[in-house]
Coordinates of C-alpha atoms in Angstrom, one line a residue:
X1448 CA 33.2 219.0 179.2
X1449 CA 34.8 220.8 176.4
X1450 CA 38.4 222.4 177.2
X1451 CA 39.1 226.1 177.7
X1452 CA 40.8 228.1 174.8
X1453 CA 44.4 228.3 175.1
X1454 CA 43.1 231.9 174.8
X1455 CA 40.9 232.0 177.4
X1456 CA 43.2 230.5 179.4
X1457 CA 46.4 233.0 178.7
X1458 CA 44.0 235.7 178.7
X1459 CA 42.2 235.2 181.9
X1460 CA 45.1 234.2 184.1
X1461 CA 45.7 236.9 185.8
X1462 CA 42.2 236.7 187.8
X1463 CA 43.5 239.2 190.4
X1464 CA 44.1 241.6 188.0
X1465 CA 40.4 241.0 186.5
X1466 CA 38.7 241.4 189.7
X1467 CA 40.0 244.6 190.5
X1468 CA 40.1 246.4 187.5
X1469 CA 36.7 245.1 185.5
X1470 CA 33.5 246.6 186.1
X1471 CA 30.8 245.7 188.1
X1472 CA 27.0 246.1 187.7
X1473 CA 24.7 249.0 188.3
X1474 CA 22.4 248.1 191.2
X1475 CA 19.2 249.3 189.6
X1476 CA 20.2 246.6 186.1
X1477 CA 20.3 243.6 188.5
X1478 CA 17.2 244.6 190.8
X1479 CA 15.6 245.1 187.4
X1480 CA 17.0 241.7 186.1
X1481 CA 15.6 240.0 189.1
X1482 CA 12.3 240.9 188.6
X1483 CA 12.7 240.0 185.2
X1484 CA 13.4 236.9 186.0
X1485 CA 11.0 236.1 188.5
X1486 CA 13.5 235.9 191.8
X1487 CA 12.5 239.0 193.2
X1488 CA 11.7 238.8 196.4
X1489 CA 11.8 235.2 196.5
X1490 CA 13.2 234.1 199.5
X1491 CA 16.5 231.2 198.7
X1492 CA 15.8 230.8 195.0
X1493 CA 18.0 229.0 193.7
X1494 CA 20.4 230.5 190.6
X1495 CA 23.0 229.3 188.5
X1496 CA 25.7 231.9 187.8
X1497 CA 27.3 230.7 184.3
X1498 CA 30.4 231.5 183.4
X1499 CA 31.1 233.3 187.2
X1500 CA 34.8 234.0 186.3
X1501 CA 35.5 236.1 189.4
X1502 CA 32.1 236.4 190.8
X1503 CA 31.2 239.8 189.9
X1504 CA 27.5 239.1 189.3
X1505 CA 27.3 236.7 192.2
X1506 CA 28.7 239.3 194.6
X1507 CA 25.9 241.4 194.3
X1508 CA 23.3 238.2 194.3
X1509 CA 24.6 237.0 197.6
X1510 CA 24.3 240.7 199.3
X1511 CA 20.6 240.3 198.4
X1512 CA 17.8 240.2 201.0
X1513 CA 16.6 237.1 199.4
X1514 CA 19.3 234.9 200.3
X1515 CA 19.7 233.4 197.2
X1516 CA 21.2 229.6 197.0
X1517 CA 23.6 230.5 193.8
X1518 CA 25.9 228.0 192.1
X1519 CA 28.6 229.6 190.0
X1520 CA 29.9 228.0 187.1
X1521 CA 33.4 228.7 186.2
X1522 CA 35.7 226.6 183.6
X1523 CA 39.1 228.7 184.4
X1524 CA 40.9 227.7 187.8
X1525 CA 42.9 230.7 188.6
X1526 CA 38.9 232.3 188.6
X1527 CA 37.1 230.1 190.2
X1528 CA 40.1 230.1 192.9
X1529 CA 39.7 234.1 193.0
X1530 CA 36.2 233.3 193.6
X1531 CA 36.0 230.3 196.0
X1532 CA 38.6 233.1 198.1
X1533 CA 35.7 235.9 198.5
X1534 CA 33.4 233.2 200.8
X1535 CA 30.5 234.9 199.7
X1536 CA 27.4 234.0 201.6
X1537 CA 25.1 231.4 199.8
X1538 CA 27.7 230.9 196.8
X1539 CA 28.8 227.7 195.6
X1540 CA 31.5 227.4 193.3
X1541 CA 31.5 224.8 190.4
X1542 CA 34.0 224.0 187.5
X1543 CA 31.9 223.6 184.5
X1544 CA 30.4 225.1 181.6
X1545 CA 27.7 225.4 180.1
X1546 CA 27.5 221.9 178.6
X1547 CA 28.2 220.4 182.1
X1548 CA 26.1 222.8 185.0
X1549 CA 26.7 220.0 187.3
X1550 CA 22.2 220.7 188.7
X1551 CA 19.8 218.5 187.7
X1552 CA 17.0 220.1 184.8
X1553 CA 14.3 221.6 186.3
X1554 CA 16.0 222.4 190.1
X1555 CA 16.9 225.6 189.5
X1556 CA 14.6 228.8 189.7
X1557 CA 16.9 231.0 187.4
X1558 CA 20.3 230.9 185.3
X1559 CA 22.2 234.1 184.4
X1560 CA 25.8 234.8 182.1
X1561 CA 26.9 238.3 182.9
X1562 CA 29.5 239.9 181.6
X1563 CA 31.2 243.3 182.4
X1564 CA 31.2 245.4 179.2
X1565 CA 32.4 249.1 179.1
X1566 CA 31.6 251.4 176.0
X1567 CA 35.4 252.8 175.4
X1568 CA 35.6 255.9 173.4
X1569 CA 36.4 255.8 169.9
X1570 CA 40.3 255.3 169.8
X1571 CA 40.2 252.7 173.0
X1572 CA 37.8 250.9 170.9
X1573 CA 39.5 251.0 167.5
X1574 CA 42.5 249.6 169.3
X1575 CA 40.6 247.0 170.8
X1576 CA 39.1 245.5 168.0
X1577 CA 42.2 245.6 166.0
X1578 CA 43.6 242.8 168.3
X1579 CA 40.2 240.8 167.6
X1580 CA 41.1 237.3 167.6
X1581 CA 38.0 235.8 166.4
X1582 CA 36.9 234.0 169.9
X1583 CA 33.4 234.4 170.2
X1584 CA 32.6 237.3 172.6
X1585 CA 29.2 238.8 174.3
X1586 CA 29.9 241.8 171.8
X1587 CA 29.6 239.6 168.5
X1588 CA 26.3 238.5 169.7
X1589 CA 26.8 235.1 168.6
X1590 CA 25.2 233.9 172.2
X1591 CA 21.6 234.9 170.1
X1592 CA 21.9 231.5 168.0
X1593 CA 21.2 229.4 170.9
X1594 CA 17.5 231.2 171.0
X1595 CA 17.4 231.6 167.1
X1596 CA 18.0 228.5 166.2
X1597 CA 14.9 227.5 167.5
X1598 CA 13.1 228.6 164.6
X1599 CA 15.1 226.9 161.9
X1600 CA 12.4 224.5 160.9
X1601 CA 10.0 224.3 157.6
X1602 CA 6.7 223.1 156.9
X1603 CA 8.8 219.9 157.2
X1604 CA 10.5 220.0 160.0
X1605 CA 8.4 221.9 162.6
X1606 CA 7.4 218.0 164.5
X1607 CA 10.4 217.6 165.3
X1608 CA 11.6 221.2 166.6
X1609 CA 12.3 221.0 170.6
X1610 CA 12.1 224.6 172.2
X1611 CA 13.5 225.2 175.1
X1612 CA 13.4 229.3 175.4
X1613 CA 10.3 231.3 175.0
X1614 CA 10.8 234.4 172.3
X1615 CA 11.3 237.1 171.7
X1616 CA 14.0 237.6 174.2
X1617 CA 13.5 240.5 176.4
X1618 CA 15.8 243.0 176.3
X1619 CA 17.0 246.3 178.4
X1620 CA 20.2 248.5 179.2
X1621 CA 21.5 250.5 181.8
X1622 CA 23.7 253.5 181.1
X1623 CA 26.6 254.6 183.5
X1624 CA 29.2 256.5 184.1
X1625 CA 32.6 256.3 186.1
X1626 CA 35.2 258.9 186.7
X1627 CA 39.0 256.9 186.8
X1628 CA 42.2 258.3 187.0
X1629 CA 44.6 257.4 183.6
X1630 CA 46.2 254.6 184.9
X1631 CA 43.3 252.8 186.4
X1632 CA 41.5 253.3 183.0
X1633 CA 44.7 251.8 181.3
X1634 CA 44.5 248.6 184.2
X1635 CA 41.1 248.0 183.3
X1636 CA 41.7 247.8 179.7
X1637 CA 44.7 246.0 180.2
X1638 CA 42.2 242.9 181.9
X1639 CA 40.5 242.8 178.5
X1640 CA 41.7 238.6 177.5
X1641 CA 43.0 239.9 173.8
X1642 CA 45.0 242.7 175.8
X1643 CA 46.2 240.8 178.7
X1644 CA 48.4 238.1 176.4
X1645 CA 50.5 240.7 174.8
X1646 CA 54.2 241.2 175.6
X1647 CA 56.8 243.6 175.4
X1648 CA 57.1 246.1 172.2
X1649 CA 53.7 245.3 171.7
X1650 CA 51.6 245.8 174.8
X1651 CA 54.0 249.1 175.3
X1652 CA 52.8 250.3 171.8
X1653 CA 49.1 249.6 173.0
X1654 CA 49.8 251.5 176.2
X1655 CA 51.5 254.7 174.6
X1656 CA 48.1 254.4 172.2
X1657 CA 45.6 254.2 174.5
X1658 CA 47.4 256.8 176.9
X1659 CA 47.8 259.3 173.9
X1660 CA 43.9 258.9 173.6
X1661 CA 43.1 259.8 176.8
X1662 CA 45.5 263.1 176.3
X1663 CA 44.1 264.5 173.2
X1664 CA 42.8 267.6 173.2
X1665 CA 39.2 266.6 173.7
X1666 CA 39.7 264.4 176.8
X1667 CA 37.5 265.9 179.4
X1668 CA 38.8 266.0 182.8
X1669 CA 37.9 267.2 185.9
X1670 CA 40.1 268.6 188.7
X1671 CA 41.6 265.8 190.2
X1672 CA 42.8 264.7 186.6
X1673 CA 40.0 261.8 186.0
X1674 CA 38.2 260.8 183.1
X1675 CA 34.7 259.9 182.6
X1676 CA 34.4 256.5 181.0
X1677 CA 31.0 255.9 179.8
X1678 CA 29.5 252.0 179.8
X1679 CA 26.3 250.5 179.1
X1680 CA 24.8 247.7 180.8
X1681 CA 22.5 245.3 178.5
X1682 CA 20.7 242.4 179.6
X1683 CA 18.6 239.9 178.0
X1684 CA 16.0 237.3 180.0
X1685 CA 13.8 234.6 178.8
X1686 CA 12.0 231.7 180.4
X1687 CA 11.9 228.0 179.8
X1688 CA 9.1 226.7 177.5
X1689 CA 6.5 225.0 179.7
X1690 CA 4.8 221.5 178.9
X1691 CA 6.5 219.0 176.9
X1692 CA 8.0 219.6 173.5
X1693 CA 6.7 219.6 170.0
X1694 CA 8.5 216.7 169.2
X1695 CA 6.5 214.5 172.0
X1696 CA 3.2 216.4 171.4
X1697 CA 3.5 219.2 173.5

């Protein structure tokens, strides 16, 4: 199994902090998903949470009706151990990744990768990306080449391609909105990995920055002195390619 960042490690430390001050899901996005995904209704499917950091996603699998048998994958100790603390109903917790699931192929009736993502306004997201530090994110959309690929073949080549994904992906998006006080906007932010590893003079000029954004003039407010911060949901679903593949004569 390949080792965590020293990145992701640094950045994701502080699980506690993540857990409360990321995001969750909108119901209505992960009913939707479900159906997608053809576990709807389907009493103890079993699903593989990947990537579960501190089980955001498989919180609101496990308080299902369907009683869902979920494994969630998580490489990072201090999340899994954030995790494993919750006892959710129905969730097993696994260190891996997603080149070592730890389930055999085929036992599983769906596999998901969630990821709380909030559309910042402008300046929040300015600052944000200017502390980019090239490691691969849902936001660079990099995850698409494992579906893309696919369909690198020629004339040539096309015997020996071996699809596992059926295409196009389908895609959807949920828009929300949340009403947070200052500094619980600034603690969320804060849980972002890139933000979470700076120190002293640096992470105070972020936090005068982001706080001077969310004073300017055009900040709306209402009368308890929150802000709304606006997100969007997306989600992506595919199945696995039946029969056997190209390569064998599928």
């Amino acid at each position: 199994m390949s080792p965590l960042s020293s990145a992701a490690n640094r950045g994701f430390a502080n699980a506690s902090s993540y857990d409360t001050h990321r995001p969750s899901y909108p119901p209505e996005a992960v009913d939707d998903l479900s159906a997608k995904l053809q576990v709807k209704d389907l009493k103890q499917a079993r699903i593989v949470d990947l990537a579960a950091g501190t089980g955001k996603f498989s919180e609101l699998l496990a308080a299902r009706d369907e009683g869902y048998e979920i494994i969630a994958v998580e490489p990072h100790e201090e999340m899994r151990r954030e995790l494993e603390a919750k006892g959710l109903r129905g969730v097993r917790v696994v260190d891996g990744n997603a080149e070592n699931v730890g389930v055999e192929g085929q036992s599983v009736d769906a596999v998901v990768a969630a990821q709380p993502r909030t559309t910042w306004e402008a300046t929040l997201k300015e600052i944000m990306w200017s502390y980019d530090d090239d490691h691969p994110r849902f936001r660079h959309e990099k995850w698409r080449r494992v579906f893309d690929k696919q369909l690198s073949s020629t004339p040539f080549t096309i015997q020996a391609a071996d699809p596992l994904f059926s295409l196009p992906l389908g895609e959807d998006s949920v828009e929300f909105t949340c009403w947070m006080r200052p500094e619980a906007i600034w603690n969320r932010y804060r849980s972002l990995s890139q933000i979470a590893v700076l120190e002293g003079e640096e992470l105070a000029s972020v936090k005068e920055k982001v706080f001077a954004a969310m004073g300017a003039p055009d900040a709306e407010k209402n009368r308890d002195g929150e802000l709304p911060l606006h997100g969007r949901t997306v989600y992506a679903w595919t199945s696995s390619v039946p029969g056997a593949p190209l390569k064998n004569g599928g």
